[in-house]
C-alpha cells in the first residue's frame, strides 16, 4: 500500500513577514523563495500584491519555481461584485497559478469586524472563490479564526468552509489565528469538519504558536485527516510565530506514525540542507540562530555532561534521537566544568588533535577549564577559545604576535549641529616578528555614528599585523554578547564574540574581566588567533 501525500505550504514571505522587526527586500524574498523551492515545499506564498510595494515588486520578478507560487489576498468586500473588487483584482493580477484568499469564519468577527450579516459573508466567500476558479486559477481559502469560530458556532464555521468548497476551492485551510487552541481540540475539530462534508484531501491546517503548540497542533490535524500543512521557516510569524517547518518537515519524514503513512515533497537529500536553510534565513534577518531549536539548532546535538559524552563515543543513539547529519546538523561535545576526559578527547579529536588516554596534558587541560569557569568563563559556547586553550597546554600553538599595550578613549562632545555625540578612539601596539606596530582607529561608521569602544579596538587590532594581515582581511564580527556573571561590587563581565570569514566559517571566543573593555579585547585576541591558526594550518 502506497503512502498518502502530504502537501507543504510555506508562508514565510507573507505571514513570516508579519514578525515584529522583519521586513524582506525583493532580493531577499527571491533568495528565500529559491531556498524553499530547493528544499521541496509544494507551495510558496509570496505575499499580498497590492498591500505593499515590496510584495508587488516580488511578484513582478518572482523566480521560476517547481513549487506553486501563490498570491495572497482577501475575499471580495460586501456591496460589490467579485469582478469589480479592486483588492481581489490586484491579487489576480499577480499572475500566479494559485491564489489564496482569507475570509472570516467566526460569527463574532463577521458581525463585529466586518459589520455584515452571516449570509453576506458566506456569499462573499463563495463568489470570490468562484471568480478565482473562473479565471483558471487554483483557489485556496484560509478560514480565519476557524477554531474559535467553531467553538462559538460550529454550524456557521463549517458553512463558511462548505461555501468555499462549493465555489471550487482546491484547499480549505483551518486557521488557528489566535494560536490558543490546543492539539487535542484541533484534532477533534478537524475530524468533525471532515465528517461534516469537507474531504480530508481538500483540507489544510494553519496554526500559530501562542501556546507553544503550533507544531503539535499541525500534527494533530494531520492525524485527524488534513493533508496540507502550512508553516514558516524558523517559525516566523506574528506574535509568537507560526508552525515551524524546520521542525515539522523532519518530524513528518522521520517520526512515526507519519514516516510510514505519508510522503512529502522533500527528499532525503534535500533534508540534509534543512539546517543550512534555517541559518540562511537568520543570516538574511541578521539574527543569531536559536541554539536550542529542534533539529537545526547548534545545541540540538550538543552533549555537555561527561556521562553522556562517554556513551556517545560508544554509540550516538544513546543520547540522540536521530543522526544529526540527516538534517545537515553536526554533533558537538562542548567543554564545561561538567566535562570528563571522554568529552575532552572527543572535542580534541574533532579539532584534529589526537591525544592518548594517558597523556598528562589531559588532566591539566580539564583543571584549567574548570578553574576558568569558576571565574566566569564558558567554553560550551566558545569552542574556538577552548581549542586555543588546549593547543597552548599541548604546546601546539605559536605566538603570532604580542600585544604590548592598548588604550581606549570615549569622548562626549557637541558637533557642528550643536548636538551631543560620542566618539571612541583606540590605540593598539603589537609586536610582530620583532617589530613594534602602532595602530589607531576611530569607531565612526560611514553614516557618522559612533560604534563604540569595542568596535574601535577591533578595527585598531586588525589594522596592521604585518605578514599576517592578509589572513584576517576577510574576517568580521557578527555578534557580541555581554553577560554579568556576578553581582554587586564583585561583578564580572563575560563577553562572547562570534566571528565569520569569507569562507563562511563561524567561530566563538570568550573573554572575562571586571572591565568590559578588557573582556572584549581578550575575546577579540582569541578570535584573531584562531583565524591565523586555522589559515596557517596549526588548527
Short mmCIF file of C-alpha atoms in Angstrom, two decimals:
data_model
loop_
_atom_site.label_atom_id
_atom_site.label_comp_id
_atom_site.label_asym_id
_atom_site.label_seq_id
_atom_site.Cartn_x
_atom_site.Cartn_y
_atom_site.Cartn_z
CA UNK A 1 0.00 0.00 0.00
CA UNK A 2 1.45 3.37 -1.05
CA UNK A 3 1.94 6.31 1.24
CA UNK A 4 -0.51 9.21 1.32
CA UNK A 5 0.72 12.53 0.03
CA UNK A 6 1.03 15.49 2.38
CA UNK A 7 1.48 18.95 0.89
CA UNK A 8 3.68 21.64 2.45
CA UNK A 9 2.62 25.26 2.13
CA UNK A 10 5.21 27.84 3.13
CA UNK A 11 4.11 31.32 4.16
CA UNK A 12 7.47 32.72 5.32
CA UNK A 13 7.35 35.52 2.76
CA UNK A 14 3.85 36.63 3.78
CA UNK A 15 2.90 35.55 7.31
CA UNK A 16 6.54 35.38 8.35
CA UNK A 17 7.00 38.97 7.26
CA UNK A 18 4.44 39.97 9.89
CA UNK A 19 7.04 39.15 12.56
CA UNK A 20 7.93 42.23 14.58
CA UNK A 21 11.11 43.74 13.16
CA UNK A 22 11.07 41.69 9.93
CA UNK A 23 10.83 43.31 6.52
CA UNK A 24 12.21 41.49 3.49
CA UNK A 25 13.55 43.27 0.42
CA UNK A 26 12.55 41.98 -3.00
CA UNK A 27 16.00 40.44 -3.49
CA UNK A 28 15.79 38.71 -0.11
CA UNK A 29 12.38 37.31 -0.99
CA UNK A 30 13.80 35.91 -4.21
CA UNK A 31 16.66 34.27 -2.31
CA UNK A 32 14.33 32.74 0.27
CA UNK A 33 11.93 31.50 -2.43
CA UNK A 34 14.79 29.75 -4.24
CA UNK A 35 15.87 28.11 -0.97
CA UNK A 36 12.33 26.91 -0.23
CA UNK A 37 11.96 25.54 -3.73
CA UNK A 38 15.22 23.61 -3.46
CA UNK A 39 14.06 22.24 -0.11
CA UNK A 40 10.94 20.79 -1.71
CA UNK A 41 7.88 22.62 -0.38
CA UNK A 42 4.80 22.41 -2.59
CA UNK A 43 3.53 26.00 -2.27
CA UNK A 44 5.34 29.29 -1.71
CA UNK A 45 3.10 32.13 -0.61
CA UNK A 46 4.90 35.16 -1.97
CA UNK A 47 2.93 37.90 -0.26
CA UNK A 48 -0.10 40.14 -0.70
CA UNK A 49 0.17 42.00 -4.03
CA UNK A 50 -1.17 45.49 -3.74
CA UNK A 51 -0.81 45.57 0.04
CA UNK A 52 2.74 46.99 -0.09
CA UNK A 53 5.32 47.89 -2.76
CA UNK A 54 7.73 45.08 -1.82
CA UNK A 55 5.18 42.33 -2.32
CA UNK A 56 4.03 43.78 -5.62
CA UNK A 57 7.63 44.08 -6.81
CA UNK A 58 8.32 40.48 -5.83
CA UNK A 59 5.52 39.12 -7.98
CA UNK A 60 6.76 41.22 -10.89
CA UNK A 61 10.14 39.48 -10.56
CA UNK A 62 9.21 36.17 -8.90
CA UNK A 63 11.70 33.39 -9.68
CA UNK A 64 10.70 30.32 -11.65
CA UNK A 65 9.96 27.58 -9.15
CA UNK A 66 8.81 24.00 -9.16
CA UNK A 67 6.68 24.90 -6.14
CA UNK A 68 3.39 26.64 -6.87
CA UNK A 69 3.89 30.35 -6.37
CA UNK A 70 0.83 31.69 -4.58
CA UNK A 71 -0.56 35.19 -4.17
CA UNK A 72 -2.50 36.04 -1.01
CA UNK A 73 -5.47 38.35 -0.58
CA UNK A 74 -8.92 38.55 0.92
CA UNK A 75 -12.47 37.84 -0.15
CA UNK A 76 -14.36 40.50 -2.02
CA UNK A 77 -15.98 43.21 0.01
CA UNK A 78 -19.71 43.37 0.60
CA UNK A 79 -21.67 45.60 -1.76
CA UNK A 80 -19.62 44.94 -4.87
CA UNK A 81 -19.15 42.04 -7.22
CA UNK A 82 -16.05 39.87 -7.34
CA UNK A 83 -15.40 41.14 -10.86
CA UNK A 84 -15.33 44.76 -9.65
CA UNK A 85 -13.39 44.37 -6.40
CA UNK A 86 -10.04 46.15 -6.80
CA UNK A 87 -8.37 44.28 -3.91
CA UNK A 88 -9.28 40.91 -5.38
CA UNK A 89 -8.21 42.14 -8.81
CA UNK A 90 -4.74 43.07 -7.50
CA UNK A 91 -4.26 39.51 -6.23
CA UNK A 92 -5.30 38.01 -9.55
CA UNK A 93 -3.11 40.47 -11.45
CA UNK A 94 -0.05 38.95 -9.78
CA UNK A 95 -0.41 36.20 -12.37
CA UNK A 96 0.18 33.23 -10.08
CA UNK A 97 -1.36 29.86 -10.84
CA UNK A 98 -2.56 29.56 -7.23
CA UNK A 99 -4.42 32.19 -5.24
CA UNK A 100 -5.15 32.04 -1.51
CA UNK A 101 -7.79 34.31 -0.02
CA UNK A 102 -8.66 34.78 3.63
CA UNK A 103 -12.18 35.13 4.91
CA UNK A 104 -13.93 35.24 8.26
CA UNK A 105 -15.37 32.02 9.68
CA UNK A 106 -16.12 33.22 13.22
CA UNK A 107 -19.59 34.73 13.56
CA UNK A 108 -18.30 37.24 16.13
CA UNK A 109 -15.80 38.66 13.64
CA UNK A 110 -18.33 38.76 10.83
CA UNK A 111 -20.74 40.84 12.89
CA UNK A 112 -18.19 42.94 14.79
CA UNK A 113 -15.21 43.40 12.44
CA UNK A 114 -16.99 43.30 9.07
CA UNK A 115 -20.35 44.59 10.22
CA UNK A 116 -22.30 42.44 7.76
CA UNK A 117 -24.76 39.57 8.06
CA UNK A 118 -23.62 35.96 8.28
CA UNK A 119 -25.31 35.23 4.95
CA UNK A 120 -23.48 38.07 3.21
CA UNK A 121 -20.16 36.73 4.43
CA UNK A 122 -20.72 33.18 3.13
CA UNK A 123 -21.90 34.65 -0.19
CA UNK A 124 -18.70 36.73 -0.40
CA UNK A 125 -16.61 33.60 0.18
CA UNK A 126 -18.42 31.53 -2.45
CA UNK A 127 -18.41 34.30 -5.08
CA UNK A 128 -14.74 35.15 -4.54
CA UNK A 129 -13.65 31.52 -4.88
CA UNK A 130 -15.86 31.03 -7.96
CA UNK A 131 -14.33 34.11 -9.57
CA UNK A 132 -10.76 32.85 -8.96
CA UNK A 133 -11.61 29.41 -10.36
CA UNK A 134 -13.33 31.05 -13.32
CA UNK A 135 -10.04 32.78 -14.14
CA UNK A 136 -8.38 29.38 -14.45
CA UNK A 137 -6.54 29.62 -11.12
CA UNK A 138 -6.25 27.15 -8.27
CA UNK A 139 -8.13 28.61 -5.30
CA UNK A 140 -7.31 28.20 -1.60
CA UNK A 141 -9.47 29.52 1.23
CA UNK A 142 -7.96 30.43 4.60
CA UNK A 143 -10.79 30.15 7.14
CA UNK A 144 -9.65 32.83 9.57
CA UNK A 145 -10.35 32.28 13.30
CA UNK A 146 -11.84 28.93 12.37
CA UNK A 147 -11.27 27.04 15.62
CA UNK A 148 -12.52 29.87 17.82
CA UNK A 149 -15.44 30.24 15.41
CA UNK A 150 -16.20 26.53 15.56
CA UNK A 151 -16.27 26.57 19.34
CA UNK A 152 -18.64 29.56 19.22
CA UNK A 153 -20.92 28.47 16.36
CA UNK A 154 -19.87 25.19 14.72
CA UNK A 155 -22.62 25.19 12.13
CA UNK A 156 -21.63 28.60 10.80
CA UNK A 157 -17.89 27.91 10.81
CA UNK A 158 -18.48 24.77 8.76
CA UNK A 159 -20.90 26.65 6.48
CA UNK A 160 -18.09 29.07 5.55
CA UNK A 161 -15.88 26.13 4.58
CA UNK A 162 -18.66 24.49 2.58
CA UNK A 163 -19.25 27.76 0.73
CA UNK A 164 -15.58 27.74 -0.36
CA UNK A 165 -15.77 24.07 -1.31
CA UNK A 166 -18.89 24.61 -3.40
CA UNK A 167 -17.22 27.58 -5.03
CA UNK A 168 -14.47 25.26 -6.28
CA UNK A 169 -11.66 25.72 -3.74
CA UNK A 170 -8.89 23.15 -4.03
CA UNK A 171 -7.94 23.65 -0.38
CA UNK A 172 -9.89 24.83 2.64
CA UNK A 173 -7.40 25.75 5.36
CA UNK A 174 -8.47 25.72 9.01
CA UNK A 175 -6.68 28.58 10.77
CA UNK A 176 -5.99 28.82 14.48
CA UNK A 177 -5.46 32.54 14.05
CA UNK A 178 -5.14 33.46 17.73
CA UNK A 179 -2.99 30.40 18.48
CA UNK A 180 -4.91 29.39 21.57
CA UNK A 181 -6.41 26.05 20.52
CA UNK A 182 -4.68 23.02 21.99
CA UNK A 183 -3.70 19.97 19.89
CA UNK A 184 -6.42 17.67 21.22
CA UNK A 185 -9.08 20.25 20.30
CA UNK A 186 -7.56 20.75 16.86
CA UNK A 187 -7.62 17.03 16.18
CA UNK A 188 -11.21 16.61 17.33
CA UNK A 189 -12.50 19.64 15.42
CA UNK A 190 -10.65 18.65 12.23
CA UNK A 191 -12.28 15.21 12.42
CA UNK A 192 -15.68 16.85 12.89
CA UNK A 193 -15.15 19.07 9.84
CA UNK A 194 -14.34 16.03 7.69
CA UNK A 195 -17.49 14.30 8.94
CA UNK A 196 -19.45 17.45 8.05
CA UNK A 197 -18.53 17.07 4.39
CA UNK A 198 -15.10 18.63 3.77
CA UNK A 199 -12.84 15.84 2.38
CA UNK A 200 -9.56 15.45 4.20
CA UNK A 201 -7.61 15.64 0.93
CA UNK A 202 -9.03 19.14 0.46
CA UNK A 203 -8.27 20.26 3.99
CA UNK A 204 -5.28 22.21 5.32
CA UNK A 205 -4.08 23.37 8.74
CA UNK A 206 -2.58 26.75 9.69
CA UNK A 207 -1.53 27.15 13.34
CA UNK A 208 0.08 29.86 15.42
CA UNK A 209 2.44 29.28 18.33
CA UNK A 210 0.92 31.32 21.14
CA UNK A 211 0.82 28.29 23.46
CA UNK A 212 4.00 26.66 22.04
CA UNK A 213 1.73 24.07 20.41
CA UNK A 214 1.76 25.08 16.74
CA UNK A 215 3.74 22.03 15.59
CA UNK A 216 1.79 19.67 17.84
CA UNK A 217 -1.49 21.17 16.63
CA UNK A 218 -0.47 20.72 12.98
CA UNK A 219 0.45 17.08 13.60
CA UNK A 220 -2.89 16.52 15.36
CA UNK A 221 -4.72 17.88 12.31
CA UNK A 222 -2.73 15.57 10.01
CA UNK A 223 -3.58 12.57 12.16
CA UNK A 224 -7.23 13.63 12.01
CA UNK A 225 -7.16 13.74 8.20
CA UNK A 226 -5.87 17.13 6.97
CA UNK A 227 -3.48 16.76 4.06
CA UNK A 228 -1.96 20.22 3.71
CA UNK A 229 0.28 21.75 6.38
CA UNK A 230 1.12 25.45 6.45
CA UNK A 231 4.07 26.97 8.27
CA UNK A 232 7.18 29.13 8.07
CA UNK A 233 10.93 28.66 8.22
CA UNK A 234 12.18 29.01 11.81
CA UNK A 235 8.60 29.57 12.95
CA UNK A 236 8.50 33.21 11.88
CA UNK A 237 5.15 34.90 12.25
CA UNK A 238 3.06 37.45 14.06
CA UNK A 239 3.22 37.50 17.87
CA UNK A 240 4.73 34.11 18.88
CA UNK A 241 5.08 32.86 15.32
CA UNK A 242 3.65 30.14 13.09
CA UNK A 243 4.15 26.39 12.95
CA UNK A 244 7.86 25.84 12.37
CA UNK A 245 8.57 23.98 9.13
CA UNK A 246 12.13 23.21 10.22
CA UNK A 247 10.55 21.10 12.96
CA UNK A 248 7.55 19.80 11.03
CA UNK A 249 9.46 18.59 7.97
CA UNK A 250 11.88 16.21 9.74
CA UNK A 251 9.17 15.07 12.13
CA UNK A 252 6.91 14.10 9.24
CA UNK A 253 9.78 12.35 7.46
CA UNK A 254 11.49 10.63 10.37
CA UNK A 255 8.95 10.02 13.14
CA UNK A 256 6.14 7.51 13.41
CA UNK A 257 3.32 7.21 12.60
CA UNK A 258 3.97 9.89 9.97
CA UNK A 259 7.08 8.42 8.32
CA UNK A 260 5.31 5.17 7.41
CA UNK A 261 1.99 6.69 6.39
CA UNK A 262 2.92 9.84 4.46
CA UNK A 263 5.29 11.24 1.90
CA UNK A 264 6.11 14.88 1.26
CA UNK A 265 7.97 16.68 -1.50
CA UNK A 266 11.20 16.88 0.49
CA UNK A 267 13.74 14.19 -0.44
CA UNK A 268 16.29 12.73 1.99
CA UNK A 269 19.00 14.61 0.07
CA UNK A 270 17.11 17.90 0.39
CA UNK A 271 16.52 17.24 4.09
CA UNK A 272 20.29 17.47 4.57
CA UNK A 273 20.04 21.16 3.58
CA UNK A 274 17.48 21.96 6.29
CA UNK A 275 19.97 23.37 8.80
CA UNK A 276 21.58 25.45 6.07
CA UNK A 277 18.17 26.83 5.01
CA UNK A 278 17.34 27.72 8.61
CA UNK A 279 20.60 29.56 9.14
CA UNK A 280 20.38 31.32 5.79
CA UNK A 281 17.11 32.90 6.90
CA UNK A 282 18.70 34.04 10.16
CA UNK A 283 21.62 35.48 8.21
CA UNK A 284 19.25 37.43 5.96
CA UNK A 285 17.44 38.75 9.03
CA UNK A 286 20.75 39.49 10.80
CA UNK A 287 19.61 37.32 13.68
CA UNK A 288 21.60 34.97 15.86
CA UNK A 289 20.24 31.43 15.29
CA UNK A 290 18.35 29.92 18.23
CA UNK A 291 20.77 27.35 19.61
CA UNK A 292 18.04 25.24 21.21
CA UNK A 293 15.95 24.97 18.04
CA UNK A 294 14.84 21.38 17.42
CA UNK A 295 16.77 19.51 14.70
CA UNK A 296 18.63 22.57 13.31
CA UNK A 297 19.90 24.39 16.42
CA UNK A 298 23.59 24.44 17.28
CA UNK A 299 22.76 22.80 20.61
CA UNK A 300 20.32 20.23 19.18
CA UNK A 301 23.05 17.59 19.24
CA UNK A 302 25.37 19.06 21.89
CA UNK A 303 26.34 16.75 24.77
CA UNK A 304 27.69 18.55 27.80
CA UNK A 305 27.59 16.00 30.63
CA UNK A 306 30.63 13.72 30.85
CA UNK A 307 28.42 10.64 31.29
CA UNK A 308 26.56 11.47 28.10
CA UNK A 309 29.72 12.06 26.11
CA UNK A 310 31.19 8.76 27.22
CA UNK A 311 28.10 6.93 25.98
CA UNK A 312 28.02 8.95 22.73
CA UNK A 313 31.54 7.78 21.96
CA UNK A 314 30.33 4.18 22.15
CA UNK A 315 27.02 4.65 20.31
CA UNK A 316 25.48 8.03 19.37
CA UNK A 317 21.95 6.63 19.65
CA UNK A 318 22.36 6.51 23.43
CA UNK A 319 21.59 10.24 23.62
CA UNK A 320 20.46 11.24 20.11
CA UNK A 321 17.01 10.64 18.66
CA UNK A 322 18.30 10.96 15.06
CA UNK A 323 21.63 11.18 13.27
CA UNK A 324 22.36 14.94 13.07
CA UNK A 325 23.74 14.58 9.53
CA UNK A 326 20.26 13.60 8.30
CA UNK A 327 19.14 17.22 8.76
CA UNK A 328 22.52 18.77 7.91
CA UNK A 329 23.47 19.44 11.51
CA UNK A 330 26.52 18.28 13.49
CA UNK A 331 27.28 16.69 16.83
CA UNK A 332 29.04 18.90 19.39
CA UNK A 333 30.80 17.82 22.56
CA UNK A 334 31.16 21.14 24.39
CA UNK A 335 33.66 21.75 27.15
CA UNK A 336 32.46 22.75 30.61
CA UNK A 337 33.09 22.13 34.26
CA UNK A 338 30.83 19.07 33.96
CA UNK A 339 33.13 17.54 31.39
CA UNK A 340 35.25 14.46 31.86
CA UNK A 341 38.10 13.12 29.75
CA UNK A 342 35.62 11.50 27.35
CA UNK A 343 34.30 14.94 26.40
CA UNK A 344 37.77 16.37 26.20
CA UNK A 345 39.26 13.68 23.98
CA UNK A 346 36.23 13.73 21.69
CA UNK A 347 36.38 17.51 21.35
CA UNK A 348 40.12 17.39 20.72
CA UNK A 349 39.61 14.71 18.07
CA UNK A 350 37.03 16.92 16.32
CA UNK A 351 39.69 19.65 16.23
CA UNK A 352 42.13 17.21 14.64
CA UNK A 353 44.10 16.64 17.83
CA UNK A 354 44.70 13.01 18.72
CA UNK A 355 45.78 12.65 22.35
CA UNK A 356 46.40 9.28 24.06
CA UNK A 357 44.28 8.45 27.10
CA UNK A 358 47.31 8.60 29.39
CA UNK A 359 48.64 11.94 28.13
CA UNK A 360 49.43 14.06 31.25
CA UNK A 361 48.17 17.16 29.44
CA UNK A 362 44.56 15.94 29.60
CA UNK A 363 44.05 16.45 33.36
CA UNK A 364 45.89 19.78 33.14
CA UNK A 365 43.52 20.99 30.43
CA UNK A 366 40.49 19.85 32.43
CA UNK A 367 41.76 21.56 35.58
CA UNK A 368 42.41 24.78 33.67
CA UNK A 369 38.93 24.73 32.13
CA UNK A 370 37.26 24.14 35.47
CA UNK A 371 39.33 26.83 37.17
CA UNK A 372 38.49 29.33 34.46
CA UNK A 373 34.78 28.52 34.56
CA UNK A 374 34.72 29.31 38.28
CA UNK A 375 36.00 32.76 37.27
CA UNK A 376 33.18 33.22 34.77
CA UNK A 377 34.46 31.71 31.53
CA UNK A 378 32.29 29.39 29.48
CA UNK A 379 33.60 27.01 26.84
CA UNK A 380 30.40 25.26 25.82
CA UNK A 381 29.52 28.35 23.77
CA UNK A 382 33.08 29.42 22.87
CA UNK A 383 34.55 26.47 21.03
CA UNK A 384 37.36 28.43 19.39
CA UNK A 385 38.66 29.67 22.74
CA UNK A 386 38.62 26.09 24.01
CA UNK A 387 40.73 24.92 21.06
CA UNK A 388 43.27 27.66 21.70
CA UNK A 389 43.45 26.82 25.41
CA UNK A 390 44.04 23.14 24.64
CA UNK A 391 46.65 23.88 21.95
CA UNK A 392 48.60 26.13 24.30
CA UNK A 393 48.62 23.47 27.02
CA UNK A 394 49.79 20.88 24.47
CA UNK A 395 52.47 23.23 23.12
CA UNK A 396 50.91 23.27 19.67
CA UNK A 397 50.10 26.98 19.28
CA UNK A 398 52.66 29.50 18.06
CA UNK A 399 52.65 33.08 19.24
CA UNK A 400 51.86 35.02 16.07
CA UNK A 401 52.15 38.43 17.68
CA UNK A 402 52.38 40.05 21.10
CA UNK A 403 50.18 42.87 22.37
CA UNK A 404 52.39 45.40 24.14
CA UNK A 405 49.67 47.84 25.15
CA UNK A 406 46.30 49.24 24.18
CA UNK A 407 44.21 52.25 25.14
CA UNK A 408 40.63 53.30 24.50
CA UNK A 409 39.12 56.74 24.97
CA UNK A 410 35.50 57.80 24.73
CA UNK A 411 34.81 61.47 24.19
CA UNK A 412 31.43 63.14 24.54
CA UNK A 413 31.19 66.48 22.77
CA UNK A 414 28.97 68.75 20.72
CA UNK A 415 29.20 68.58 16.96
CA UNK A 416 28.78 71.38 14.46
CA UNK A 417 25.00 70.97 14.68
CA UNK A 418 25.16 71.61 18.46
CA UNK A 419 24.16 68.04 19.21
CA UNK A 420 25.94 65.88 21.78
CA UNK A 421 27.75 62.97 20.12
CA UNK A 422 30.22 60.30 21.20
CA UNK A 423 33.50 59.38 19.60
CA UNK A 424 35.56 56.32 20.56
CA UNK A 425 39.24 56.02 19.69
CA UNK A 426 41.59 53.10 20.26
CA UNK A 427 45.37 52.73 20.16
CA UNK A 428 46.91 49.25 19.94
CA UNK A 429 50.62 48.43 19.91
CA UNK A 430 51.62 44.93 18.80
CA UNK A 431 54.97 43.29 18.21
CA UNK A 432 55.22 41.15 15.07
CA UNK A 433 58.49 39.49 14.03
CA UNK A 434 60.40 41.67 16.46
CA UNK A 435 58.92 44.90 15.11
CA UNK A 436 56.52 47.11 17.06
CA UNK A 437 53.48 48.38 15.18
CA UNK A 438 51.16 51.11 16.44
CA UNK A 439 47.63 51.37 15.05
CA UNK A 440 44.99 53.96 15.76
CA UNK A 441 41.33 53.71 14.84
CA UNK A 442 38.10 55.57 15.43
CA UNK A 443 34.73 53.86 15.70
CA UNK A 444 32.82 56.22 13.40
CA UNK A 445 30.84 54.45 10.70
CA UNK A 446 30.03 55.73 7.20
CA UNK A 447 26.87 57.41 8.49
CA UNK A 448 28.84 59.32 11.13
CA UNK A 449 27.64 57.27 14.09
CA UNK A 450 29.87 56.09 16.90
CA UNK A 451 30.00 52.28 17.02
CA UNK A 452 31.57 52.19 20.48
CA UNK A 453 34.93 51.45 22.09
CA UNK A 454 34.96 47.72 21.30
CA UNK A 455 34.47 48.48 17.62
CA UNK A 456 37.38 50.93 17.76
CA UNK A 457 39.56 48.29 19.45
CA UNK A 458 38.66 45.63 16.89
CA UNK A 459 39.48 47.95 13.98
CA UNK A 460 42.79 49.03 15.53
CA UNK A 461 43.87 45.49 16.40
CA UNK A 462 43.13 44.25 12.89
CA UNK A 463 44.70 47.23 11.14
CA UNK A 464 48.32 46.09 10.87
CA UNK A 465 49.53 42.62 11.80
CA UNK A 466 52.42 42.63 9.37
CA UNK A 467 52.76 39.43 7.37
CA UNK A 468 49.59 38.05 8.95
CA UNK A 469 47.38 40.87 7.75
CA UNK A 470 46.13 39.10 4.64
CA UNK A 471 44.78 36.21 6.71
CA UNK A 472 42.37 38.42 8.65
CA UNK A 473 41.21 40.85 5.96
CA UNK A 474 38.08 38.77 5.28
CA UNK A 475 37.22 38.42 8.97
CA UNK A 476 34.29 40.23 10.55
CA UNK A 477 32.42 40.30 13.86
CA UNK A 478 28.82 39.11 13.55
CA UNK A 479 27.65 39.06 17.15
CA UNK A 480 28.71 40.48 20.50
CA UNK A 481 27.14 39.23 23.74
CA UNK A 482 27.75 40.59 27.23
CA UNK A 483 26.77 38.85 30.48
CA UNK A 484 27.33 39.86 34.09
CA UNK A 485 28.29 36.67 35.92
CA UNK A 486 28.35 38.03 39.47
CA UNK A 487 26.50 40.84 41.17
CA UNK A 488 27.38 43.85 43.28
CA UNK A 489 30.88 45.24 43.60
CA UNK A 490 32.37 41.86 42.64
CA UNK A 491 30.61 41.84 39.26
CA UNK A 492 32.49 40.08 36.47
CA UNK A 493 31.74 40.67 32.80
CA UNK A 494 31.79 37.84 30.28
CA UNK A 495 31.96 38.74 26.60
CA UNK A 496 31.34 36.23 23.81
CA UNK A 497 32.16 37.26 20.27
CA UNK A 498 31.01 35.43 17.15
CA UNK A 499 33.24 35.93 14.10
CA UNK A 500 32.94 34.92 10.46
CA UNK A 501 35.24 34.90 7.46
CA UNK A 502 34.93 34.87 3.69
CA UNK A 503 34.84 31.06 3.61
CA UNK A 504 31.65 31.05 5.67
CA UNK A 505 33.38 29.73 8.80
CA UNK A 506 31.92 30.99 12.08
CA UNK A 507 33.59 30.69 15.46
CA UNK A 508 33.01 31.92 19.02
CA UNK A 509 35.50 33.22 21.57
CA UNK A 510 35.21 34.34 25.18
CA UNK A 511 36.81 36.92 27.43
CA UNK A 512 36.23 37.60 31.14
CA UNK A 513 37.17 40.59 33.29
CA UNK A 514 35.72 43.07 35.73
CA UNK A 515 36.35 45.56 32.92
CA UNK A 516 34.15 45.13 29.84
CA UNK A 517 36.84 46.54 27.54
CA UNK A 518 39.43 44.04 28.81
CA UNK A 519 36.97 41.17 28.46
CA UNK A 520 36.14 42.27 24.92
CA UNK A 521 39.78 42.61 23.96
CA UNK A 522 40.56 39.12 25.26
CA UNK A 523 37.77 37.66 23.11
CA UNK A 524 38.98 39.68 20.11
CA UNK A 525 42.52 38.37 20.56
CA UNK A 526 41.28 34.79 20.63
CA UNK A 527 39.17 35.37 17.54
CA UNK A 528 42.12 36.64 15.51
CA UNK A 529 44.49 33.99 16.86
CA UNK A 530 42.07 31.19 15.96
CA UNK A 531 41.74 32.58 12.45
CA UNK A 532 45.51 32.80 12.00
CA UNK A 533 45.99 29.28 13.35
CA UNK A 534 43.31 27.88 11.04
CA UNK A 535 44.63 29.53 7.92
CA UNK A 536 48.19 28.73 8.89
CA UNK A 537 47.41 25.04 9.30
CA UNK A 538 48.07 24.90 13.04
CA UNK A 539 44.37 24.11 13.75
#
